[in-house]
Amino acid sequence: MANTIGAFGALFTATIILLTGSGLLSTLLSTRMALAGFSTATSGLVLSCYFSGLLAGSFLCHRLIQRVGHIRAFTVFAATTTAAALLHGLYLSAWFWGALRFFSGTTSFGLFMVIESWLNECTEPHFRGRIFSIYMTLSYLGIGIGQQLLNVADIQGPDLFVISGILFALCLVPVSATEGVHPRLPETKPYHFMTIFRKSPLGMLGSMAAGLTNSAFYALTPLFCTQIGLTLHQLSWIMTTTVFSGLAAQWVIGSLSDRFDRTVVLSVIATAIAGFSAVMFIGGRHSFGALLAGMGVFGTMMFAVYPVAVARAHDIFGGQDAVAVSAGLLFAYSIGASMSPIVASGVMTLMGTPFGLFAFWCMVNAALAGITLYLRKREKIDIVPVEEQVAFVPMKSTSPVATAMDPRTEPEPGNP
């Protein structure tokens, strides 16, 4: 029992350290490129490489972990991520930073996979919901804290890169010191991408729309803030407020999605995001206070799309398929996330204004709302009675292993 409690403490500590470093580095790079005079399109291309790396990691990291074990693999991933963070401060080049972001994305996926598989191994079935919620909460907290670290040093110097590198290195300590056996990676049976789409098109499309929306937020909001003349302090609070608002609203929106038809909830959220984005595109230029409040409202809706879309898919598929289906939905999310910074930065460039970012969010979510309403009206989707819907679970896109902790999944015969 003591080893189990110690493992949870170590893994939760590693999670918040890792996400703090990741949150700091992501915003730092976007801001530095804006200050260095990179074009919006170039910045979008460079920043998209991280999400492409996450996608590549979903194919590569599993093999390395199986071959060398979790602790050695975690050491490799953390050391590579640390080196990449530090190398950013040595040479400013779009191609160089793009390559570093790709490698960082790949190794970050591996770090998440190791932590999540270890948590899954330590978690008893009746504690899944609590452990999963704590893990998701710490992930958001880490990202939010990372934004505030932007204010501790000169953004034009190398110190912030060093701090992010130190954080990536420090996440090694609690994991390496953990006692116990190596966890096993949960097995997921392959699930054809089109099978998921045919049975739950809204789950798939909602996940992809969430990837498009969320990725543009993380990659381009710092660029947007810099281009409209906000100070670094103001930028960090825009990011922190949005992330923490999203965390706080997860349970509220989750409660609503448990009480009403999720196709309606998803369309309402998407419509609200589209409408809000249109308002911000037209009137968000007035003051920092209005922008800060607006982004707080935006965060409450933005981070809810993915978990509601996943819950919708779980309504259709059985518990035995939950891990495989969630992995497919995460893949759809990752595809959207990989494209998003490129497309969104293109919209900003074509419109000739940083507020084109809100126009991009408006278009993506208006399309999702329209498709949802069309499919529902044409009876192209199954309507699941509210009393038969599965419970909503707050979620964040990391690796498919996290879905094995999802309390909605049913353990396979012979497994705890």
Short mmCIF file of C-alpha atoms in Angstrom, two decimals:
data_model
loop_
_atom_site.label_atom_id
_atom_site.label_comp_id
_atom_site.label_asym_id
_atom_site.label_seq_id
_atom_site.Cartn_x
_atom_site.Cartn_y
_atom_site.Cartn_z
CA MET A 1 0.00 0.00 0.00
CA ALA A 2 2.85 2.39 0.90
CA ASN A 3 4.51 1.72 -2.46
CA THR A 4 1.24 2.44 -4.25
CA ILE A 5 0.74 5.76 -2.44
CA GLY A 6 4.37 6.65 -3.10
CA ALA A 7 3.98 5.83 -6.77
CA PHE A 8 0.93 8.09 -7.07
CA GLY A 9 2.76 10.96 -5.37
CA ALA A 10 5.81 10.55 -7.59
CA LEU A 11 3.83 10.30 -10.80
CA PHE A 12 1.58 13.24 -9.94
CA THR A 13 4.67 15.30 -9.11
CA ALA A 14 6.26 14.34 -12.43
CA THR A 15 3.04 15.28 -14.23
CA ILE A 16 2.81 18.80 -12.87
CA ILE A 17 6.56 19.45 -13.40
CA LEU A 18 6.40 18.14 -16.97
CA LEU A 19 3.30 20.15 -17.90
CA THR A 20 4.70 23.30 -16.28
CA GLY A 21 7.80 23.05 -18.45
CA SER A 22 5.73 22.25 -21.53
CA GLY A 23 3.33 25.14 -20.92
CA LEU A 24 6.21 27.57 -20.45
CA LEU A 25 8.13 26.47 -23.54
CA SER A 26 5.13 26.47 -25.88
CA THR A 27 4.14 30.05 -25.05
CA LEU A 28 7.76 31.20 -24.93
CA LEU A 29 8.48 30.00 -28.47
CA SER A 30 5.38 31.58 -29.96
CA THR A 31 6.16 34.89 -28.27
CA ARG A 32 9.85 34.85 -29.21
CA MET A 33 9.05 34.25 -32.87
CA ALA A 34 6.65 37.20 -32.86
CA LEU A 35 9.27 39.44 -31.24
CA ALA A 36 11.92 38.24 -33.71
CA GLY A 37 9.76 39.29 -36.65
CA PHE A 38 8.81 35.87 -38.00
CA SER A 39 5.79 36.02 -40.28
CA THR A 40 2.53 34.65 -38.93
CA ALA A 41 2.55 31.85 -41.52
CA THR A 42 6.11 30.83 -40.65
CA SER A 43 5.32 30.80 -36.94
CA GLY A 44 2.26 28.64 -37.55
CA LEU A 45 4.29 26.16 -39.58
CA VAL A 46 7.01 25.88 -36.93
CA LEU A 47 4.54 25.50 -34.07
CA SER A 48 2.53 22.84 -35.92
CA CYS A 49 5.63 20.63 -35.89
CA TYR A 50 5.09 19.89 -32.19
CA PHE A 51 1.65 18.43 -32.83
CA SER A 52 2.98 16.49 -35.82
CA GLY A 53 5.58 15.08 -33.43
CA LEU A 54 2.85 13.99 -31.03
CA LEU A 55 1.20 12.18 -33.92
CA ALA A 56 4.49 10.47 -34.82
CA GLY A 57 5.02 9.54 -31.18
CA SER A 58 1.78 7.56 -31.19
CA PHE A 59 3.45 5.17 -33.65
CA LEU A 60 7.03 5.16 -32.33
CA CYS A 61 7.11 5.45 -28.54
CA HIS A 62 5.19 2.27 -27.75
CA ARG A 63 7.95 0.14 -29.31
CA LEU A 64 10.79 1.79 -27.40
CA ILE A 65 8.99 1.43 -24.07
CA GLN A 66 8.34 -2.25 -24.72
CA ARG A 67 11.96 -2.84 -25.74
CA VAL A 68 13.89 -1.09 -22.94
CA GLY A 69 11.33 -0.70 -20.15
CA HIS A 70 9.55 2.28 -18.67
CA ILE A 71 12.30 3.89 -16.59
CA ARG A 72 14.95 3.71 -19.32
CA ALA A 73 12.47 4.93 -21.93
CA PHE A 74 11.38 7.78 -19.67
CA THR A 75 15.04 8.74 -19.22
CA VAL A 76 15.55 8.81 -22.99
CA PHE A 77 12.42 10.87 -23.57
CA ALA A 78 13.14 13.34 -20.75
CA ALA A 79 16.80 13.80 -21.74
CA THR A 80 15.85 14.43 -25.37
CA THR A 81 13.12 16.88 -24.40
CA THR A 82 15.53 18.69 -22.08
CA ALA A 83 18.18 18.96 -24.79
CA ALA A 84 15.63 20.25 -27.32
CA ALA A 85 14.42 22.92 -24.88
CA LEU A 86 17.97 24.14 -24.26
CA LEU A 87 18.94 24.07 -27.94
CA HIS A 88 16.19 26.56 -28.76
CA GLY A 89 18.20 29.20 -26.92
CA LEU A 90 21.38 28.63 -28.93
CA TYR A 91 20.22 29.38 -32.45
CA LEU A 92 17.19 31.22 -33.80
CA SER A 93 16.04 29.63 -37.05
CA ALA A 94 12.62 28.56 -38.29
CA TRP A 95 13.93 25.28 -39.72
CA PHE A 96 15.98 24.51 -36.61
CA TRP A 97 13.14 25.30 -34.23
CA GLY A 98 10.69 23.34 -36.37
CA ALA A 99 12.89 20.24 -36.14
CA LEU A 100 13.27 20.70 -32.39
CA ARG A 101 9.51 21.06 -31.95
CA PHE A 102 8.90 17.86 -33.89
CA PHE A 103 11.34 15.90 -31.70
CA SER A 104 9.87 17.52 -28.58
CA GLY A 105 6.39 16.45 -29.62
CA THR A 106 7.50 12.87 -30.20
CA THR A 107 9.34 12.58 -26.89
CA SER A 108 6.58 14.37 -24.97
CA PHE A 109 4.12 11.74 -26.18
CA GLY A 110 6.47 9.11 -24.78
CA LEU A 111 6.66 10.88 -21.42
CA PHE A 112 2.87 11.02 -21.17
CA MET A 113 2.61 7.36 -22.16
CA VAL A 114 5.02 6.22 -19.44
CA ILE A 115 3.32 8.25 -16.69
CA GLU A 116 -0.17 7.23 -17.75
CA SER A 117 0.61 3.52 -18.07
CA TRP A 118 2.19 3.59 -14.62
CA LEU A 119 -0.85 5.32 -13.13
CA ASN A 120 -3.10 2.79 -14.84
CA GLU A 121 -1.11 -0.10 -13.35
CA CYS A 122 -1.36 1.35 -9.82
CA THR A 123 -5.06 2.21 -9.98
CA GLU A 124 -7.71 -0.10 -8.58
CA PRO A 125 -10.91 -0.16 -10.68
CA HIS A 126 -13.03 1.53 -8.01
CA PHE A 127 -10.52 4.44 -7.77
CA ARG A 128 -10.25 5.05 -11.51
CA GLY A 129 -12.55 8.06 -11.61
CA ARG A 130 -10.77 9.89 -8.80
CA ILE A 131 -7.26 9.19 -10.10
CA PHE A 132 -8.25 10.15 -13.65
CA SER A 133 -9.75 13.45 -12.43
CA ILE A 134 -6.68 14.28 -10.32
CA TYR A 135 -4.40 13.57 -13.27
CA MET A 136 -6.45 15.80 -15.60
CA THR A 137 -6.60 18.58 -12.99
CA LEU A 138 -2.83 18.52 -12.43
CA SER A 139 -2.28 18.64 -16.19
CA TYR A 140 -4.26 21.87 -16.49
CA LEU A 141 -2.63 23.31 -13.37
CA GLY A 142 0.85 22.62 -14.73
CA ILE A 143 0.09 24.33 -18.03
CA GLY A 144 -1.41 27.34 -16.23
CA ILE A 145 1.55 27.68 -13.85
CA GLY A 146 3.93 27.52 -16.81
CA GLN A 147 2.37 30.66 -18.25
CA GLN A 148 3.23 32.66 -15.13
CA LEU A 149 6.89 31.60 -15.32
CA LEU A 150 7.18 33.82 -18.40
CA ASN A 151 7.45 36.74 -15.98
CA VAL A 152 10.46 35.50 -13.99
CA ALA A 153 13.18 36.36 -16.54
CA ASP A 154 13.92 38.42 -19.65
CA ILE A 155 12.05 36.81 -22.53
CA GLN A 156 14.75 37.90 -24.98
CA GLY A 157 17.48 36.06 -23.09
CA PRO A 158 18.27 32.35 -22.67
CA ASP A 159 17.09 32.06 -19.06
CA LEU A 160 13.53 30.90 -19.79
CA PHE A 161 14.81 28.16 -22.09
CA VAL A 162 17.10 27.04 -19.27
CA ILE A 163 14.20 27.04 -16.80
CA SER A 164 12.05 24.91 -19.11
CA GLY A 165 14.98 22.53 -19.62
CA ILE A 166 15.48 22.26 -15.86
CA LEU A 167 11.81 21.40 -15.40
CA PHE A 168 11.97 18.66 -18.05
CA ALA A 169 15.07 17.25 -16.35
CA LEU A 170 13.48 17.43 -12.89
CA CYS A 171 10.48 15.35 -13.96
CA LEU A 172 12.99 12.48 -14.19
CA VAL A 173 13.63 12.51 -10.45
CA PRO A 174 10.29 11.30 -9.02
CA VAL A 175 9.84 8.67 -11.74
CA SER A 176 13.39 7.31 -11.44
CA ALA A 177 13.04 7.10 -7.66
CA THR A 178 9.76 5.17 -7.82
CA GLU A 179 9.90 1.65 -6.40
CA GLY A 180 7.93 -1.24 -7.82
CA VAL A 181 7.66 -3.36 -10.91
CA HIS A 182 7.56 -2.02 -14.42
CA PRO A 183 3.97 -1.40 -15.49
CA ARG A 184 2.59 -3.04 -18.59
CA LEU A 185 1.16 -1.05 -21.44
CA PRO A 186 -2.60 -1.65 -21.80
CA GLU A 187 -3.41 -3.61 -24.91
CA THR A 188 -5.85 -1.97 -27.30
CA LYS A 189 -7.38 -3.90 -30.14
CA PRO A 190 -7.21 -2.09 -33.47
CA TYR A 191 -10.35 -0.19 -34.39
CA HIS A 192 -10.75 0.94 -37.96
CA PHE A 193 -10.90 4.71 -38.28
CA MET A 194 -13.89 4.60 -40.65
CA THR A 195 -15.78 2.19 -38.37
CA ILE A 196 -15.68 4.79 -35.61
CA PHE A 197 -16.71 7.50 -38.07
CA ARG A 198 -19.68 5.51 -39.39
CA LYS A 199 -21.00 4.63 -35.93
CA SER A 200 -20.20 7.95 -34.23
CA PRO A 201 -19.52 10.71 -36.77
CA LEU A 202 -20.06 13.39 -34.14
CA GLY A 203 -17.50 11.82 -31.84
CA MET A 204 -14.94 11.84 -34.63
CA LEU A 205 -15.77 15.29 -36.04
CA GLY A 206 -16.04 16.80 -32.56
CA SER A 207 -12.61 15.46 -31.65
CA MET A 208 -11.07 16.84 -34.83
CA ALA A 209 -12.74 20.23 -34.30
CA ALA A 210 -11.40 20.27 -30.74
CA GLY A 211 -7.90 19.61 -32.07
CA LEU A 212 -8.25 22.46 -34.56
CA THR A 213 -9.50 24.85 -31.87
CA ASN A 214 -7.26 23.93 -28.94
CA SER A 215 -4.04 23.66 -30.93
CA ALA A 216 -4.55 27.12 -32.42
CA PHE A 217 -5.08 28.46 -28.91
CA TYR A 218 -1.83 27.06 -27.50
CA ALA A 219 0.27 27.84 -30.58
CA LEU A 220 -1.06 31.18 -31.79
CA THR A 221 -2.66 33.03 -28.87
CA PRO A 222 0.77 34.21 -27.60
CA LEU A 223 1.56 35.37 -31.14
CA PHE A 224 -1.80 37.14 -31.31
CA CYS A 225 -1.22 38.88 -27.96
CA THR A 226 2.23 40.06 -29.02
CA GLN A 227 0.98 41.37 -32.36
CA ILE A 228 -1.77 43.48 -30.75
CA GLY A 229 0.75 45.03 -28.36
CA LEU A 230 0.01 43.34 -25.04
CA THR A 231 2.78 43.20 -22.45
CA LEU A 232 4.31 39.89 -21.42
CA HIS A 233 2.51 40.11 -18.08
CA GLN A 234 -0.83 40.61 -19.84
CA LEU A 235 -0.10 37.76 -22.25
CA SER A 236 0.65 35.35 -19.42
CA TRP A 237 -2.63 36.21 -17.69
CA ILE A 238 -4.60 35.75 -20.91
CA MET A 239 -3.18 32.22 -21.21
CA THR A 240 -3.54 31.35 -17.52
CA THR A 241 -7.11 32.64 -17.27
CA THR A 242 -8.22 30.70 -20.34
CA VAL A 243 -6.67 27.43 -19.13
CA PHE A 244 -7.98 27.70 -15.56
CA SER A 245 -11.45 28.70 -16.79
CA GLY A 246 -11.49 25.59 -18.94
CA LEU A 247 -10.54 23.46 -15.95
CA ALA A 248 -13.21 24.99 -13.72
CA ALA A 249 -15.97 24.55 -16.30
CA GLN A 250 -15.31 20.87 -17.06
CA TRP A 251 -17.56 19.58 -14.29
CA VAL A 252 -20.32 22.13 -14.90
CA ILE A 253 -20.58 21.29 -18.59
CA GLY A 254 -20.15 17.63 -17.74
CA SER A 255 -23.19 17.79 -15.48
CA LEU A 256 -25.24 19.39 -18.26
CA SER A 257 -24.11 16.78 -20.79
CA ASP A 258 -25.25 14.03 -18.40
CA ARG A 259 -28.73 15.58 -18.16
CA PHE A 260 -29.39 16.45 -21.81
CA ASP A 261 -28.92 14.86 -25.21
CA ARG A 262 -25.21 15.17 -26.01
CA THR A 263 -25.82 15.97 -29.66
CA VAL A 264 -27.70 19.05 -28.46
CA VAL A 265 -25.02 19.91 -25.89
CA LEU A 266 -22.26 19.61 -28.50
CA SER A 267 -24.12 21.80 -30.99
CA VAL A 268 -24.84 24.42 -28.29
CA ILE A 269 -21.18 24.55 -27.22
CA ALA A 270 -19.97 24.81 -30.83
CA THR A 271 -22.56 27.51 -31.59
CA ALA A 272 -21.54 29.44 -28.47
CA ILE A 273 -17.84 29.28 -29.43
CA ALA A 274 -18.62 30.42 -32.98
CA GLY A 275 -20.84 33.26 -31.77
CA PHE A 276 -18.39 34.38 -29.12
CA SER A 277 -15.50 34.29 -31.61
CA ALA A 278 -17.50 36.44 -34.03
CA VAL A 279 -18.16 38.97 -31.26
CA MET A 280 -14.47 39.03 -30.29
CA PHE A 281 -13.45 39.45 -33.94
CA ILE A 282 -15.67 42.51 -34.20
CA GLY A 283 -15.39 44.04 -30.74
CA GLY A 284 -12.44 42.49 -28.92
CA ARG A 285 -10.14 45.43 -29.55
CA HIS A 286 -11.55 47.73 -26.87
CA SER A 287 -9.52 46.94 -23.74
CA PHE A 288 -7.32 44.37 -22.05
CA GLY A 289 -9.98 43.81 -19.39
CA ALA A 290 -12.61 42.96 -21.99
CA LEU A 291 -10.20 40.62 -23.78
CA LEU A 292 -9.23 38.89 -20.52
CA ALA A 293 -12.86 38.36 -19.53
CA GLY A 294 -13.71 37.21 -23.02
CA MET A 295 -10.91 34.64 -23.11
CA GLY A 296 -12.05 33.36 -19.72
CA VAL A 297 -15.50 32.74 -21.17
CA PHE A 298 -13.92 31.23 -24.27
CA GLY A 299 -11.90 28.78 -22.16
CA THR A 300 -15.02 27.48 -20.41
CA MET A 301 -16.38 26.34 -23.77
CA MET A 302 -13.26 25.46 -25.76
CA PHE A 303 -11.91 22.75 -23.48
CA ALA A 304 -15.33 21.07 -23.19
CA VAL A 305 -15.68 20.06 -26.85
CA TYR A 306 -13.25 17.13 -26.73
CA PRO A 307 -14.59 15.39 -23.58
CA VAL A 308 -18.20 15.85 -24.75
CA ALA A 309 -17.31 14.40 -28.17
CA VAL A 310 -15.58 11.43 -26.49
CA ALA A 311 -18.57 10.91 -24.19
CA ARG A 312 -20.86 10.95 -27.24
CA ALA A 313 -18.78 8.18 -28.86
CA HIS A 314 -18.85 6.16 -25.63
CA ASP A 315 -22.65 6.39 -25.69
CA ILE A 316 -22.59 4.45 -28.97
CA PHE A 317 -19.82 1.93 -28.31
CA GLY A 318 -19.67 -0.54 -25.43
CA GLY A 319 -17.29 -0.35 -22.50
CA GLN A 320 -15.11 -3.15 -23.89
CA ASP A 321 -14.33 -0.96 -26.92
CA ALA A 322 -13.78 2.25 -24.97
CA VAL A 323 -9.96 2.26 -24.94
CA ALA A 324 -9.66 1.45 -28.65
CA VAL A 325 -12.33 3.97 -29.61
CA SER A 326 -10.76 6.67 -27.44
CA ALA A 327 -7.42 6.02 -29.14
CA GLY A 328 -9.11 6.53 -32.51
CA LEU A 329 -10.69 9.78 -31.32
CA LEU A 330 -7.34 10.98 -29.98
CA PHE A 331 -5.85 10.26 -33.41
CA ALA A 332 -8.58 12.42 -34.99
CA TYR A 333 -7.82 15.15 -32.44
CA SER A 334 -4.12 14.95 -33.30
CA ILE A 335 -4.80 15.28 -37.03
CA GLY A 336 -6.77 18.46 -36.37
CA ALA A 337 -4.09 19.73 -33.99
CA SER A 338 -1.33 19.15 -36.55
CA MET A 339 -3.12 21.14 -39.24
CA SER A 340 -4.47 23.90 -37.03
CA PRO A 341 -1.51 26.29 -36.57
CA ILE A 342 -0.82 26.23 -40.32
CA VAL A 343 -4.43 26.86 -41.35
CA ALA A 344 -5.16 29.38 -38.57
CA SER A 345 -2.00 31.39 -39.28
CA GLY A 346 -2.99 31.37 -42.95
CA VAL A 347 -6.39 32.83 -42.06
CA MET A 348 -4.71 35.51 -39.94
CA THR A 349 -2.39 36.38 -42.83
CA LEU A 350 -5.15 36.47 -45.46
CA MET A 351 -7.36 38.66 -43.27
CA GLY A 352 -4.47 40.96 -42.48
CA THR A 353 -5.24 41.12 -38.76
CA PRO A 354 -4.28 39.11 -35.65
CA PHE A 355 -8.01 38.93 -34.88
CA GLY A 356 -8.25 36.53 -37.81
CA LEU A 357 -7.55 33.90 -35.15
CA PHE A 358 -11.08 34.45 -33.84
CA ALA A 359 -12.42 34.19 -37.39
CA PHE A 360 -10.73 30.77 -37.67
CA TRP A 361 -12.31 29.60 -34.42
CA CYS A 362 -15.67 30.90 -35.60
CA MET A 363 -15.48 28.99 -38.90
CA VAL A 364 -14.38 25.69 -37.33
CA ASN A 365 -17.06 25.65 -34.66
CA ALA A 366 -19.82 27.02 -36.90
CA ALA A 367 -19.08 24.09 -39.22
CA LEU A 368 -19.24 21.63 -36.30
CA ALA A 369 -22.54 23.11 -35.07
CA GLY A 370 -24.01 23.05 -38.58
CA ILE A 371 -22.97 19.45 -39.24
CA THR A 372 -24.33 18.36 -35.84
CA LEU A 373 -27.72 19.95 -36.45
CA TYR A 374 -27.87 18.64 -40.03
CA LEU A 375 -27.12 15.05 -39.02
CA ARG A 376 -29.61 15.21 -36.18
CA LYS A 377 -32.36 16.66 -38.35
CA ARG A 378 -31.77 14.11 -41.11
CA GLU A 379 -31.69 11.29 -38.54
CA LYS A 380 -28.23 10.26 -39.72
CA ILE A 381 -27.08 9.69 -36.14
CA ASP A 382 -28.33 7.54 -33.30
CA ILE A 383 -30.12 9.45 -30.54
CA VAL A 384 -29.19 7.89 -27.21
CA PRO A 385 -31.76 8.43 -24.43
CA VAL A 386 -30.38 10.54 -21.60
CA GLU A 387 -30.87 7.74 -19.08
CA GLU A 388 -28.68 5.45 -21.23
CA GLN A 389 -25.82 7.92 -21.68
CA VAL A 390 -22.49 7.10 -20.03
CA ALA A 391 -21.13 9.44 -17.37
CA PHE A 392 -19.15 12.48 -18.51
CA VAL A 393 -15.46 12.39 -17.58
CA PRO A 394 -13.15 15.45 -17.83
CA MET A 395 -10.47 14.70 -20.41
CA LYS A 396 -7.32 16.15 -21.89
CA SER A 397 -5.56 14.88 -24.98
CA THR A 398 -2.27 13.23 -23.99
CA SER A 399 -1.78 9.57 -24.95
CA PRO A 400 -4.16 6.63 -25.52
CA VAL A 401 -2.92 5.01 -22.31
CA ALA A 402 -4.82 7.60 -20.26
CA THR A 403 -8.07 6.18 -21.58
CA ALA A 404 -7.33 2.91 -19.80
CA MET A 405 -7.86 4.83 -16.54
CA ASP A 406 -11.18 6.17 -17.79
CA PRO A 407 -13.80 4.79 -15.37
CA ARG A 408 -16.16 4.20 -18.32
CA THR A 409 -13.93 1.42 -19.67
CA GLU A 410 -14.66 -2.18 -18.80
CA PRO A 411 -11.67 -4.35 -17.85
CA GLU A 412 -11.03 -7.31 -20.08
CA PRO A 413 -11.65 -10.76 -18.61
CA GLY A 414 -8.79 -11.76 -16.37
CA ASN A 415 -7.60 -8.21 -15.78
CA PRO A 416 -8.27 -6.24 -12.60
#
